[in-house]
mmCIF file of C-alpha atoms (C1' of nucleotides) in Angstrom:
data_model
loop_
_atom_site.group_PDB
_atom_site.id
_atom_site.type_symbol
_atom_site.label_atom_id
_atom_site.label_comp_id
_atom_site.label_asym_id
_atom_site.label_seq_id
_atom_site.Cartn_x
_atom_site.Cartn_y
_atom_site.Cartn_z
ATOM 1 C CA MET A 290 -8.032 1.302 0.955
ATOM 2 C CA ARG A 291 -4.376 1.395 -0.623
ATOM 3 C CA LEU A 292 -1.588 4.184 -0.261
ATOM 4 C CA THR A 293 1.065 3.773 -3.027
ATOM 5 C CA THR A 294 3.552 6.206 -4.564
ATOM 6 C CA LYS A 295 0.841 5.953 -7.467
ATOM 7 C CA GLY A 296 -1.743 7.958 -4.906
ATOM 8 C CA ARG A 297 1.042 10.141 -3.467
ATOM 9 C CA TYR A 298 1.724 11.563 -7.140
ATOM 10 C CA ALA A 299 -2.066 12.011 -7.680
ATOM 11 C CA VAL A 300 -2.190 13.373 -4.492
ATOM 12 C CA THR A 301 0.510 15.884 -4.835
ATOM 13 C CA ALA A 302 -0.352 16.634 -8.093
ATOM 14 C CA MET A 303 -3.746 17.955 -7.141
ATOM 15 C CA LEU A 304 -2.344 19.925 -4.509
ATOM 16 C CA ASP A 305 -0.460 21.542 -7.466
ATOM 17 C CA LEU A 306 -3.549 22.354 -8.822
ATOM 18 C CA ALA A 307 -4.756 23.114 -5.908
ATOM 19 C CA LEU A 308 -2.591 25.922 -5.073
ATOM 20 C CA HIS A 309 -2.990 27.515 -8.317
ATOM 21 C CA HIS A 310 -7.214 27.262 -8.202
ATOM 22 C CA ALA A 311 -8.951 29.895 -10.368
ATOM 23 C CA GLN A 312 -6.433 30.522 -12.478
ATOM 24 C CA GLU A 313 -5.720 29.689 -16.033
ATOM 25 C CA PRO A 314 -5.222 26.083 -16.344
ATOM 26 C CA ILE A 315 -1.993 24.776 -15.449
ATOM 27 C CA ALA A 316 -0.509 22.270 -18.260
ATOM 28 C CA LEU A 317 0.587 18.888 -16.965
ATOM 29 C CA ALA A 318 4.384 19.789 -18.183
ATOM 30 C CA ASP A 319 4.257 22.157 -15.324
ATOM 31 C CA ILE A 320 3.351 20.178 -12.798
ATOM 32 C CA ALA A 321 5.832 17.408 -13.895
ATOM 33 C CA ARG A 322 8.576 19.867 -13.442
ATOM 34 C CA ARG A 323 7.442 21.401 -10.365
ATOM 35 C CA GLN A 324 6.998 18.318 -8.579
ATOM 36 C CA GLY A 325 9.708 16.219 -10.030
ATOM 37 C CA ILE A 326 7.061 13.434 -11.854
ATOM 38 C CA SER A 327 6.958 11.999 -15.239
ATOM 39 C CA LEU A 328 4.837 13.727 -17.816
ATOM 40 C CA SER A 329 3.565 10.522 -19.177
ATOM 41 C CA TYR A 330 2.933 9.160 -16.184
ATOM 42 C CA LEU A 331 1.174 12.120 -15.395
ATOM 43 C CA GLU A 332 -0.990 11.622 -18.238
ATOM 44 C CA GLN A 333 -2.553 8.269 -17.432
ATOM 45 C CA LEU A 334 -3.116 9.480 -13.652
ATOM 46 C CA PHE A 335 -4.975 12.532 -15.035
ATOM 47 C CA ALA A 336 -6.719 10.290 -17.587
ATOM 48 C CA ARG A 337 -8.553 8.907 -14.622
ATOM 49 C CA LEU A 338 -8.825 12.001 -12.397
ATOM 50 C CA ARG A 339 -10.687 13.639 -15.537
ATOM 51 C CA LYS A 340 -12.880 10.490 -16.165
ATOM 52 C CA GLN A 341 -13.978 11.143 -12.106
ATOM 53 C CA GLY A 342 -14.659 14.550 -12.805
ATOM 54 C CA LEU A 343 -12.053 15.283 -10.044
ATOM 55 C CA VAL A 344 -10.452 17.674 -13.060
ATOM 56 C CA ASP A 345 -11.510 19.617 -16.393
ATOM 57 C CA SER A 346 -9.210 19.676 -19.082
ATOM 58 C CA ALA A 347 -8.552 22.213 -21.833
ATOM 59 C CA ARG A 348 -6.801 21.362 -25.098
ATOM 60 C CA GLY A 349 -4.894 23.630 -27.188
ATOM 61 C CA PRO A 350 -2.319 26.386 -26.837
ATOM 62 C CA GLY A 351 -2.507 27.450 -23.222
ATOM 63 C CA GLY A 352 -4.619 24.766 -22.272
ATOM 64 C CA GLY A 353 -4.512 22.168 -19.062
ATOM 65 C CA TYR A 354 -6.061 21.085 -16.005
ATOM 66 C CA ARG A 355 -8.103 23.011 -13.682
ATOM 67 C CA LEU A 356 -9.740 21.287 -10.579
ATOM 68 C CA GLY A 357 -12.898 19.905 -11.636
ATOM 69 C CA ARG A 358 -14.744 21.511 -8.310
ATOM 70 C CA PRO A 359 -13.930 23.478 -5.515
ATOM 71 C CA PRO A 360 -10.730 22.301 -3.275
ATOM 72 C CA ALA A 361 -12.925 22.274 -0.310
ATOM 73 C CA GLU A 362 -14.917 19.282 -1.747
ATOM 74 C CA ILE A 363 -11.944 17.245 -2.918
ATOM 75 C CA SER A 364 -11.215 14.916 -0.336
ATOM 76 C CA ILE A 365 -7.950 12.815 0.081
ATOM 77 C CA ALA A 366 -9.673 9.836 -0.476
ATOM 78 C CA ASN A 367 -11.391 10.792 -3.671
ATOM 79 C CA VAL A 368 -8.104 11.434 -5.685
ATOM 80 C CA ILE A 369 -6.787 7.961 -4.113
ATOM 81 C CA GLN A 370 -9.378 5.966 -5.058
ATOM 82 C CA ALA A 371 -9.533 7.528 -8.652
ATOM 83 C CA VAL A 372 -6.086 6.696 -9.668
ATOM 84 C CA ASP A 373 -5.882 3.157 -7.335
ATOM 85 C CA GLU A 374 -8.375 1.086 -9.080
ATOM 86 C CA LYS A 375 -9.338 -0.590 -5.864
ATOM 87 C CA VAL A 376 -8.248 -4.470 -5.031
ATOM 88 C CA ASP A 377 -10.757 -6.802 -3.478
ATOM 89 C CA ALA A 378 -9.395 -5.857 0.268
ATOM 90 C CA THR A 379 -10.647 -9.234 1.847
ATOM 91 C CA ARG A 380 -10.446 -11.867 -1.772
ATOM 92 C CA CYS A 381 -13.748 -13.320 -0.250
ATOM 93 C CA GLY A 382 -15.667 -10.401 -1.854
ATOM 94 C CA GLY A 383 -18.283 -9.125 0.754
ATOM 95 C CA LYS A 384 -17.079 -12.107 2.821
ATOM 96 C CA MET A 385 -19.238 -14.544 1.090
ATOM 97 C CA ASN A 386 -17.689 -17.782 0.044
ATOM 98 C CA CYS A 387 -15.423 -17.245 2.758
ATOM 99 C CA GLN A 388 -14.751 -20.773 4.477
ATOM 100 C CA GLY A 389 -13.867 -21.639 7.602
ATOM 101 C CA GLU A 390 -14.801 -18.935 10.623
ATOM 102 C CA GLU A 391 -11.389 -17.660 11.842
ATOM 103 C CA ARG A 392 -11.147 -16.131 8.328
ATOM 104 C CA CYS A 393 -13.683 -14.204 7.997
ATOM 105 C CA LEU A 394 -13.374 -13.314 11.531
ATOM 106 C CA THR A 395 -9.852 -11.653 10.640
ATOM 107 C CA HIS A 396 -11.168 -10.403 7.255
ATOM 108 C CA ASP A 397 -14.106 -8.231 9.236
ATOM 109 C CA LEU A 398 -11.610 -6.889 11.766
ATOM 110 C CA TRP A 399 -9.304 -5.684 8.800
ATOM 111 C CA SER A 400 -12.169 -4.263 6.814
ATOM 112 C CA GLY A 401 -13.610 -2.654 9.555
ATOM 113 C CA LEU A 402 -10.059 -0.936 9.755
ATOM 114 C CA SER A 403 -10.282 -0.295 6.139
ATOM 115 C CA ASP A 404 -12.950 1.647 6.588
ATOM 116 C CA GLN A 405 -11.471 3.793 9.374
ATOM 117 C CA ILE A 406 -8.680 4.283 7.351
ATOM 118 C CA HIS A 407 -10.948 5.350 4.169
ATOM 119 C CA GLU A 408 -13.271 7.933 6.133
ATOM 120 C CA PHE A 409 -10.155 9.370 8.145
ATOM 121 C CA LEU A 410 -8.598 10.254 4.254
ATOM 122 C CA ASP A 411 -12.054 11.392 3.249
ATOM 123 C CA ALA A 412 -12.787 13.678 6.383
ATOM 124 C CA ILE A 413 -9.367 15.923 4.864
ATOM 125 C CA SER A 414 -9.964 17.827 1.681
ATOM 126 C CA LEU A 415 -7.516 19.534 -0.439
ATOM 127 C CA ALA A 416 -8.493 22.917 0.690
ATOM 128 C CA GLN A 417 -7.944 21.877 4.315
ATOM 129 C CA LEU A 418 -3.951 21.094 3.430
ATOM 130 C CA VAL A 419 -3.483 24.196 1.247
ATOM 131 C CA GLU A 420 -4.918 26.346 4.296
ATOM 132 C CA LYS A 421 -3.250 24.801 6.853
ATOM 133 C CA ARG A 422 0.602 25.879 5.621
ATOM 134 C CA ASP A 423 -1.193 29.626 5.128
ATOM 135 C CA GLY A 424 -0.845 30.050 8.400
ATOM 136 C CA LYS A 425 2.327 28.737 9.474
ATOM 137 C CA ASN A 426 4.776 29.516 6.747
ATOM 138 C CA GLY A 427 6.247 26.369 5.854
ATOM 139 C CA ALA A 428 6.061 24.526 9.167
ATOM 140 C CA ALA A 429 3.465 22.352 7.553
ATOM 141 C CA ARG A 430 4.921 19.309 9.361
ATOM 142 C CA GLN A 431 5.877 20.203 13.063
ATOM 143 C CA THR A 432 2.220 21.117 14.074
ATOM 144 C CA GLY A 433 -0.316 18.972 12.570
ATOM 145 C CA SER A 434 -3.589 20.611 13.359
ATOM 146 C CA ILE A 435 -5.863 19.606 10.310
ATOM 147 C CA GLN A 436 -9.417 20.378 10.073
ATOM 148 C CA PHE A 437 -12.149 18.147 9.289
ATOM 149 C CA TYR A 438 -13.672 18.266 5.752
ATOM 150 C CA PRO A 439 -16.291 21.218 5.825
ATOM 151 C CA SER A 440 -18.405 20.595 3.216
ATOM 152 C CA ALA A 441 -19.369 16.892 4.756
ATOM 153 C CA PRO A 442 -20.343 17.589 8.267
ATOM 154 C CA ASP A 443 -21.906 14.054 8.610
ATOM 155 C CA LYS A 444 -18.910 12.508 7.847
ATOM 156 C CA MET A 445 -16.739 14.613 10.352
ATOM 157 C CA ALA A 446 -19.477 13.128 12.822
ATOM 158 C CA LYS A 447 -18.789 9.605 11.656
ATOM 159 C CA THR A 448 -15.033 9.738 11.840
ATOM 160 C CA LYS A 449 -15.126 11.626 15.766
ATOM 161 C CA ALA A 450 -17.488 8.436 16.591
ATOM 162 C CA ALA A 451 -14.894 6.022 14.951
ATOM 163 C CA LEU A 452 -12.446 7.570 17.234
ATOM 164 C CA GLY A 453 -14.407 6.964 19.934
ATOM 165 C CA LEU A 454 -14.623 10.996 21.028
ATOM 166 C CA MET B 57 3.698 5.138 5.043
ATOM 167 C CA ARG B 58 2.885 3.170 2.701
ATOM 168 C CA LEU B 59 -0.465 0.694 2.585
ATOM 169 C CA THR B 60 -0.319 -2.136 0.386
ATOM 170 C CA THR B 61 -1.306 -6.069 0.395
ATOM 171 C CA LYS B 62 2.176 -6.772 1.948
ATOM 172 C CA GLY B 63 1.202 -4.933 4.566
ATOM 173 C CA ARG B 64 -2.745 -5.946 4.674
ATOM 174 C CA TYR B 65 -1.525 -9.778 4.760
ATOM 175 C CA ALA B 66 0.945 -9.323 7.610
ATOM 176 C CA VAL B 67 -1.564 -7.272 10.010
ATOM 177 C CA THR B 68 -4.100 -10.042 8.971
ATOM 178 C CA ALA B 69 -1.603 -12.946 10.111
ATOM 179 C CA MET B 70 -0.852 -10.825 13.189
ATOM 180 C CA LEU B 71 -4.685 -10.706 13.647
ATOM 181 C CA ASP B 72 -4.985 -14.164 13.198
ATOM 182 C CA LEU B 73 -2.024 -14.869 15.824
ATOM 183 C CA ALA B 74 -4.078 -12.367 18.150
ATOM 184 C CA LEU B 75 -7.083 -14.404 18.291
ATOM 185 C CA HIS B 76 -4.842 -17.359 19.483
ATOM 186 C CA HIS B 77 -2.424 -15.327 21.942
ATOM 187 C CA ALA B 78 -1.157 -17.525 25.123
ATOM 188 C CA GLN B 79 -2.377 -20.683 23.366
ATOM 189 C CA GLU B 80 -0.251 -23.366 21.807
ATOM 190 C CA PRO B 81 2.480 -21.737 19.111
ATOM 191 C CA ILE B 82 0.504 -21.532 15.698
ATOM 192 C CA ALA B 83 2.646 -23.009 12.916
ATOM 193 C CA LEU B 84 2.159 -20.616 9.651
ATOM 194 C CA ALA B 85 1.035 -23.589 7.718
ATOM 195 C CA ASP B 86 -2.380 -22.839 9.684
ATOM 196 C CA ILE B 87 -2.661 -18.995 9.209
ATOM 197 C CA ALA B 88 -1.810 -19.800 5.073
ATOM 198 C CA ARG B 89 -4.743 -22.089 5.461
ATOM 199 C CA ARG B 90 -6.816 -19.990 7.202
ATOM 200 C CA GLN B 91 -6.481 -16.888 5.453
ATOM 201 C CA GLY B 92 -5.619 -17.949 2.147
ATOM 202 C CA ILE B 93 -2.029 -16.544 1.647
ATOM 203 C CA SER B 94 0.931 -18.341 0.624
ATOM 204 C CA LEU B 95 2.950 -20.139 3.150
ATOM 205 C CA SER B 96 6.485 -19.070 1.661
ATOM 206 C CA TYR B 97 4.857 -15.591 1.665
ATOM 207 C CA LEU B 98 3.784 -15.910 4.927
ATOM 208 C CA GLU B 99 7.612 -17.141 6.067
ATOM 209 C CA GLN B 100 9.096 -14.040 4.413
ATOM 210 C CA LEU B 101 7.108 -11.720 6.036
ATOM 211 C CA PHE B 102 7.341 -13.489 9.509
ATOM 212 C CA ALA B 103 11.198 -13.511 9.044
ATOM 213 C CA ARG B 104 10.990 -9.545 9.146
ATOM 214 C CA LEU B 105 8.401 -9.617 12.041
ATOM 215 C CA ARG B 106 10.580 -11.725 14.282
ATOM 216 C CA LYS B 107 13.637 -9.035 13.640
ATOM 217 C CA GLN B 108 11.564 -6.273 14.849
ATOM 218 C CA GLY B 109 10.437 -8.835 17.985
ATOM 219 C CA LEU B 110 6.631 -8.849 16.987
ATOM 220 C CA VAL B 111 6.665 -12.298 17.157
ATOM 221 C CA ASP B 112 8.859 -14.993 18.917
ATOM 222 C CA SER B 113 9.129 -18.304 17.247
ATOM 223 C CA ALA B 114 9.433 -22.030 18.106
ATOM 224 C CA ARG B 115 10.743 -24.608 16.102
ATOM 225 C CA GLY B 116 10.412 -28.711 16.024
ATOM 226 C CA PRO B 117 6.932 -30.453 16.221
ATOM 227 C CA GLY B 118 4.192 -28.319 17.807
ATOM 228 C CA GLY B 119 6.087 -25.224 17.303
ATOM 229 C CA GLY B 120 5.143 -21.870 15.252
ATOM 230 C CA TYR B 121 4.770 -18.553 15.934
ATOM 231 C CA ARG B 122 3.401 -16.469 18.978
ATOM 232 C CA LEU B 123 2.826 -12.534 19.280
ATOM 233 C CA GLY B 124 6.448 -11.142 20.936
ATOM 234 C CA ARG B 125 4.539 -9.026 23.712
ATOM 235 C CA PRO B 126 1.033 -8.496 24.458
ATOM 236 C CA PRO B 127 -1.712 -7.831 21.662
ATOM 237 C CA ALA B 128 -2.199 -4.096 23.358
ATOM 238 C CA GLU B 129 1.338 -3.151 22.869
ATOM 239 C CA ILE B 130 1.422 -3.916 19.008
ATOM 240 C CA SER B 131 -0.136 -1.153 16.842
ATOM 241 C CA ILE B 132 -1.111 -1.754 13.212
ATOM 242 C CA ALA B 133 1.733 0.918 12.605
ATOM 243 C CA ASN B 134 4.178 -1.454 14.102
ATOM 244 C CA VAL B 135 3.103 -4.473 11.788
ATOM 245 C CA ILE B 136 3.213 -2.312 8.916
ATOM 246 C CA GLN B 137 6.744 -0.716 9.195
ATOM 247 C CA ALA B 138 8.050 -3.860 10.093
ATOM 248 C CA VAL B 139 7.261 -5.689 6.303
ATOM 249 C CA ASP B 140 7.028 -2.646 4.227
ATOM 250 C CA GLU B 141 10.250 -0.726 4.321
ATOM 251 C CA LYS B 142 9.840 2.982 4.254
ATOM 252 C CA VAL B 143 10.055 4.519 0.612
ATOM 253 C CA ASP B 144 11.531 8.012 0.892
ATOM 254 C CA ALA B 145 8.138 9.519 0.344
ATOM 255 C CA THR B 146 9.041 13.186 -0.458
ATOM 256 C CA ARG B 147 11.791 12.140 -2.992
ATOM 257 C CA CYS B 148 14.240 14.451 -1.831
ATOM 258 C CA GLY B 149 14.991 13.389 1.150
ATOM 259 C CA GLY B 150 14.133 15.430 4.525
ATOM 260 C CA LYS B 151 13.012 18.088 1.961
ATOM 261 C CA MET B 152 16.762 18.771 1.338
ATOM 262 C CA ASN B 153 17.980 19.574 -2.380
ATOM 263 C CA CYS B 154 14.376 20.095 -3.342
ATOM 264 C CA GLN B 155 14.487 22.996 -5.619
ATOM 265 C CA GLY B 156 12.169 25.404 -6.511
ATOM 266 C CA GLU B 157 9.564 26.480 -3.564
ATOM 267 C CA GLU B 158 6.405 25.006 -4.899
ATOM 268 C CA ARG B 159 8.137 21.307 -5.027
ATOM 269 C CA CYS B 160 8.865 22.036 -1.351
ATOM 270 C CA LEU B 161 5.843 23.254 -0.410
ATOM 271 C CA THR B 162 3.853 20.309 -1.677
ATOM 272 C CA HIS B 163 5.400 18.066 -0.408
ATOM 273 C CA ASP B 164 5.504 19.515 2.879
ATOM 274 C CA LEU B 165 1.499 19.121 2.425
ATOM 275 C CA TRP B 166 2.126 15.595 1.963
ATOM 276 C CA SER B 167 4.664 14.465 4.450
ATOM 277 C CA GLY B 168 2.151 16.324 7.031
ATOM 278 C CA LEU B 169 -0.494 14.268 5.684
ATOM 279 C CA SER B 170 1.337 11.428 5.911
ATOM 280 C CA ASP B 171 2.175 11.561 9.340
ATOM 281 C CA GLN B 172 -1.063 12.096 10.192
ATOM 282 C CA ILE B 173 -1.821 8.520 8.576
ATOM 283 C CA HIS B 174 0.765 6.964 10.534
ATOM 284 C CA GLU B 175 -0.027 8.562 13.720
ATOM 285 C CA PHE B 176 -3.657 7.501 12.872
ATOM 286 C CA LEU B 177 -2.327 3.664 12.730
ATOM 287 C CA ASP B 178 -0.103 4.015 15.816
ATOM 288 C CA ALA B 179 -3.049 4.427 17.986
ATOM 289 C CA ILE B 180 -4.704 1.379 17.203
ATOM 290 C CA SER B 181 -3.623 -1.844 18.318
ATOM 291 C CA LEU B 182 -4.217 -5.362 17.934
ATOM 292 C CA ALA B 183 -6.024 -5.973 21.214
ATOM 293 C CA GLN B 184 -8.404 -2.964 20.273
ATOM 294 C CA LEU B 185 -9.018 -4.836 16.798
ATOM 295 C CA VAL B 186 -9.766 -8.282 18.417
ATOM 296 C CA GLU B 187 -11.675 -6.558 21.468
ATOM 297 C CA LYS B 188 -13.962 -4.451 19.431
ATOM 298 C CA ARG B 189 -15.732 -7.473 17.834
ATOM 299 C CA ASP B 190 -15.966 -9.107 21.035
ATOM 300 C CA GLY B 191 -18.702 -6.914 21.830
ATOM 301 C CA LYS B 192 -20.521 -7.405 18.782
ATOM 302 C CA ASN B 193 -20.737 -10.807 17.251
ATOM 303 C CA GLY B 194 -19.605 -10.426 13.844
ATOM 304 C CA ALA B 195 -20.493 -7.113 13.104
ATOM 305 C CA ALA B 196 -17.487 -5.367 13.411
ATOM 306 C CA ARG B 197 -17.598 -3.414 10.535
ATOM 307 C CA GLN B 198 -20.878 -1.345 11.147
ATOM 308 C CA THR B 199 -20.103 0.466 13.886
ATOM 309 C CA GLY B 200 -16.985 1.493 14.340
ATOM 310 C CA SER B 201 -15.950 2.480 17.659
ATOM 311 C CA ILE B 202 -12.367 2.129 17.753
ATOM 312 C CA GLN B 203 -10.590 2.889 20.641
ATOM 313 C CA PHE B 204 -7.106 4.667 21.033
ATOM 314 C CA TYR B 205 -3.932 2.920 21.847
ATOM 315 C CA PRO B 206 -4.413 2.164 25.569
ATOM 316 C CA SER B 207 -0.531 1.851 26.325
ATOM 317 C CA ALA B 208 0.561 4.821 24.673
ATOM 318 C CA PRO B 209 -1.671 7.927 26.055
ATOM 319 C CA ASP B 210 0.462 10.704 25.118
ATOM 320 C CA LYS B 211 0.379 9.065 21.700
ATOM 321 C CA MET B 212 -3.675 9.240 21.944
ATOM 322 C CA ALA B 213 -3.546 12.793 23.027
ATOM 323 C CA LYS B 214 -1.066 13.686 20.284
ATOM 324 C CA THR B 215 -3.649 12.494 17.250
ATOM 325 C CA LYS B 216 -6.737 13.989 18.592
ATOM 326 C CA ALA B 217 -4.678 17.049 18.775
ATOM 327 C CA ALA B 218 -3.469 16.395 15.339
ATOM 328 C CA LEU B 219 -7.348 16.303 14.436
ATOM 329 C CA GLY B 220 -7.971 19.724 16.011
ATOM 330 C CA LEU B 221 -9.667 18.163 19.046
ATOM 331 C "C1'" DT C 101 20.145 -42.941 21.932
ATOM 332 C "C1'" DC C 102 18.547 -43.419 17.170
ATOM 333 C "C1'" DT C 103 15.078 -41.855 13.431
ATOM 334 C "C1'" DA C 104 11.206 -40.173 11.790
ATOM 335 C "C1'" DT C 105 8.493 -36.456 11.446
ATOM 336 C "C1'" DT C 106 6.959 -31.728 11.912
ATOM 337 C "C1'" DG C 107 8.173 -26.905 10.997
ATOM 338 C "C1'" DT C 108 11.415 -23.090 10.729
ATOM 339 C "C1'" DT C 109 14.794 -20.547 7.883
ATOM 340 C "C1'" DG C 110 17.255 -18.575 4.093
ATOM 341 C "C1'" DA C 111 18.495 -18.139 -0.823
ATOM 342 C "C1'" DT C 112 16.478 -18.523 -5.132
ATOM 343 C "C1'" DA C 113 13.645 -18.104 -9.128
ATOM 344 C "C1'" DA C 114 9.086 -18.321 -11.564
ATOM 345 C "C1'" DA C 115 4.978 -16.166 -12.182
ATOM 346 C "C1'" DA C 116 1.971 -12.255 -11.744
ATOM 347 C "C1'" DT C 117 0.687 -7.328 -10.874
ATOM 348 C "C1'" DT C 118 1.790 -2.758 -10.794
ATOM 349 C "C1'" DA C 119 4.654 1.170 -12.165
ATOM 350 C "C1'" DG C 120 6.369 3.996 -15.509
ATOM 351 C "C1'" DT C 121 8.093 5.332 -20.898
ATOM 352 C "C1'" DC C 122 7.293 6.134 -25.621
ATOM 353 C "C1'" DA C 123 5.085 6.830 -29.781
ATOM 354 C "C1'" DG C 124 1.678 8.413 -32.200
ATOM 355 C "C1'" DG C 125 -2.957 10.885 -32.527
ATOM 356 C "C1'" DT C 126 -6.345 14.940 -31.603
ATOM 357 C "C1'" DA C 127 -7.889 19.620 -30.879
ATOM 358 C "C1'" DT C 128 -7.420 24.672 -30.370
ATOM 359 C "C1'" DA C 129 -5.451 29.389 -29.920
ATOM 360 C "C1'" DG C 130 -3.207 32.678 -32.481
ATOM 361 C "C1'" DC D 237 -0.409 26.696 -41.000
ATOM 362 C "C1'" DT D 238 1.919 25.914 -36.847
ATOM 363 C "C1'" DA D 239 2.766 25.564 -31.935
ATOM 364 C "C1'" DT D 240 1.212 23.687 -28.070
ATOM 365 C "C1'" DA D 241 -1.019 20.389 -24.852
ATOM 366 C "C1'" DC D 242 -4.467 17.034 -24.326
ATOM 367 C "C1'" DC D 243 -5.289 11.909 -25.140
ATOM 368 C "C1'" DT D 244 -4.801 7.007 -26.241
ATOM 369 C "C1'" DG D 245 -2.643 2.550 -26.525
ATOM 370 C "C1'" DA D 246 0.924 -0.413 -26.782
ATOM 371 C "C1'" DC D 247 5.293 -1.156 -24.773
ATOM 372 C "C1'" DT D 248 8.800 -2.094 -21.141
ATOM 373 C "C1'" DA D 249 10.637 -2.048 -16.328
ATOM 374 C "C1'" DA D 250 10.541 -2.580 -11.548
ATOM 375 C "C1'" DT D 251 7.797 -4.750 -8.060
ATOM 376 C "C1'" DT D 252 5.011 -8.329 -5.791
ATOM 377 C "C1'" DT D 253 3.767 -12.561 -4.628
ATOM 378 C "C1'" DT D 254 4.359 -17.216 -5.281
ATOM 379 C "C1'" DA D 255 6.893 -21.378 -5.758
ATOM 380 C "C1'" DT D 256 11.016 -24.533 -5.462
ATOM 381 C "C1'" DC D 257 14.412 -26.459 -2.995
ATOM 382 C "C1'" DA D 258 18.094 -27.207 0.710
ATOM 383 C "C1'" DA D 259 19.384 -27.197 4.886
ATOM 384 C "C1'" DC D 260 18.779 -26.922 10.173
ATOM 385 C "C1'" DA D 261 16.214 -27.667 14.857
ATOM 386 C "C1'" DA D 262 13.759 -29.913 18.053
ATOM 387 C "C1'" DT D 263 10.748 -33.551 19.501
ATOM 388 C "C1'" DA D 264 7.763 -38.290 20.142
ATOM 389 C "C1'" DG D 265 8.086 -42.613 20.087
ATOM 390 C "C1'" DA D 266 10.576 -47.047 19.697
#
DNA sequence: TCTATTGTTGATAAAATTAGTCAGGTATAG
DNA sequence: CTATACCTGACTAATTTTATCAACAATAGA
């Protein structure tokens, strides 16, 4: 799991879409203007988001993009993975041909952590982020009260367990 | 909070050090060989880690690096922040001069999430990762039972609260 | 004490990867 | 038709990673 500006742009754009969910399709040009991201870069990102089914597109005048499924069913991890093609984190692909005991050991530790991060981000949906701030007006950062991904209770349990709770 | 290969290398190297904690200093050449990271890159990373006091260095034959403080007192977030100089995540530095309502809105959502990720990683120490696999031999990834950062119980509570628990 | 060895430190630059731009094409509503 | 907005692929810029080099520090052994 990697977390770069690319993923941040994608999440930001998807949040923008989620805020206009169930309305007319949103043109990328609007998102570009609102979020301060270049149109051409957005086009590149949305090509991938579309391939993953995270968004639907409509061409022509009045066209644009819509969320491919309800915001509650799109996790942050979904979005990031769609645009940030995964790099073989361990560099020994599934800890084979990984010579030396020490190496596999640290690689195991890292990939364990990496899994935790992934589960963490997979437990947060677009809907949650949006709902969260509907309660408080604009004070989204002070009080962090993020709920778990509701449509995947099994993952929630898993993440809770992972946190030792 | 950014999560790139650079941070991964740093964490991997620090884990390697943690595994040899309280022994002789470890030469970077050893880590480079064991973890498959270029020596020169490690030298650059460790220059930063040293400046942050996360490691101590010893020169001369038999020299190398040691952890700067007990592994239980070094969080993953510490390591990543030391090498990955922070990028202004919102691009409107603290949500000022952020024209347009929509923009600040999504930026708030993002920075809230970003804070969560940071707290999450700050709640995991090197010691925990190492201890974790001491129980199970090599099966570190299947059962994720990461404990919270023991020397910072306040942060643990904060993270728990952030998760809505 | 002198010297060879091992290893750090810092600067600089090349190679490789990633991020972002640009110029054109395609579909569609009016 | 035509204006809008998606789509695609080639291109450039920026960053990350590796490599090279020149000093410097500490130690072991003669």
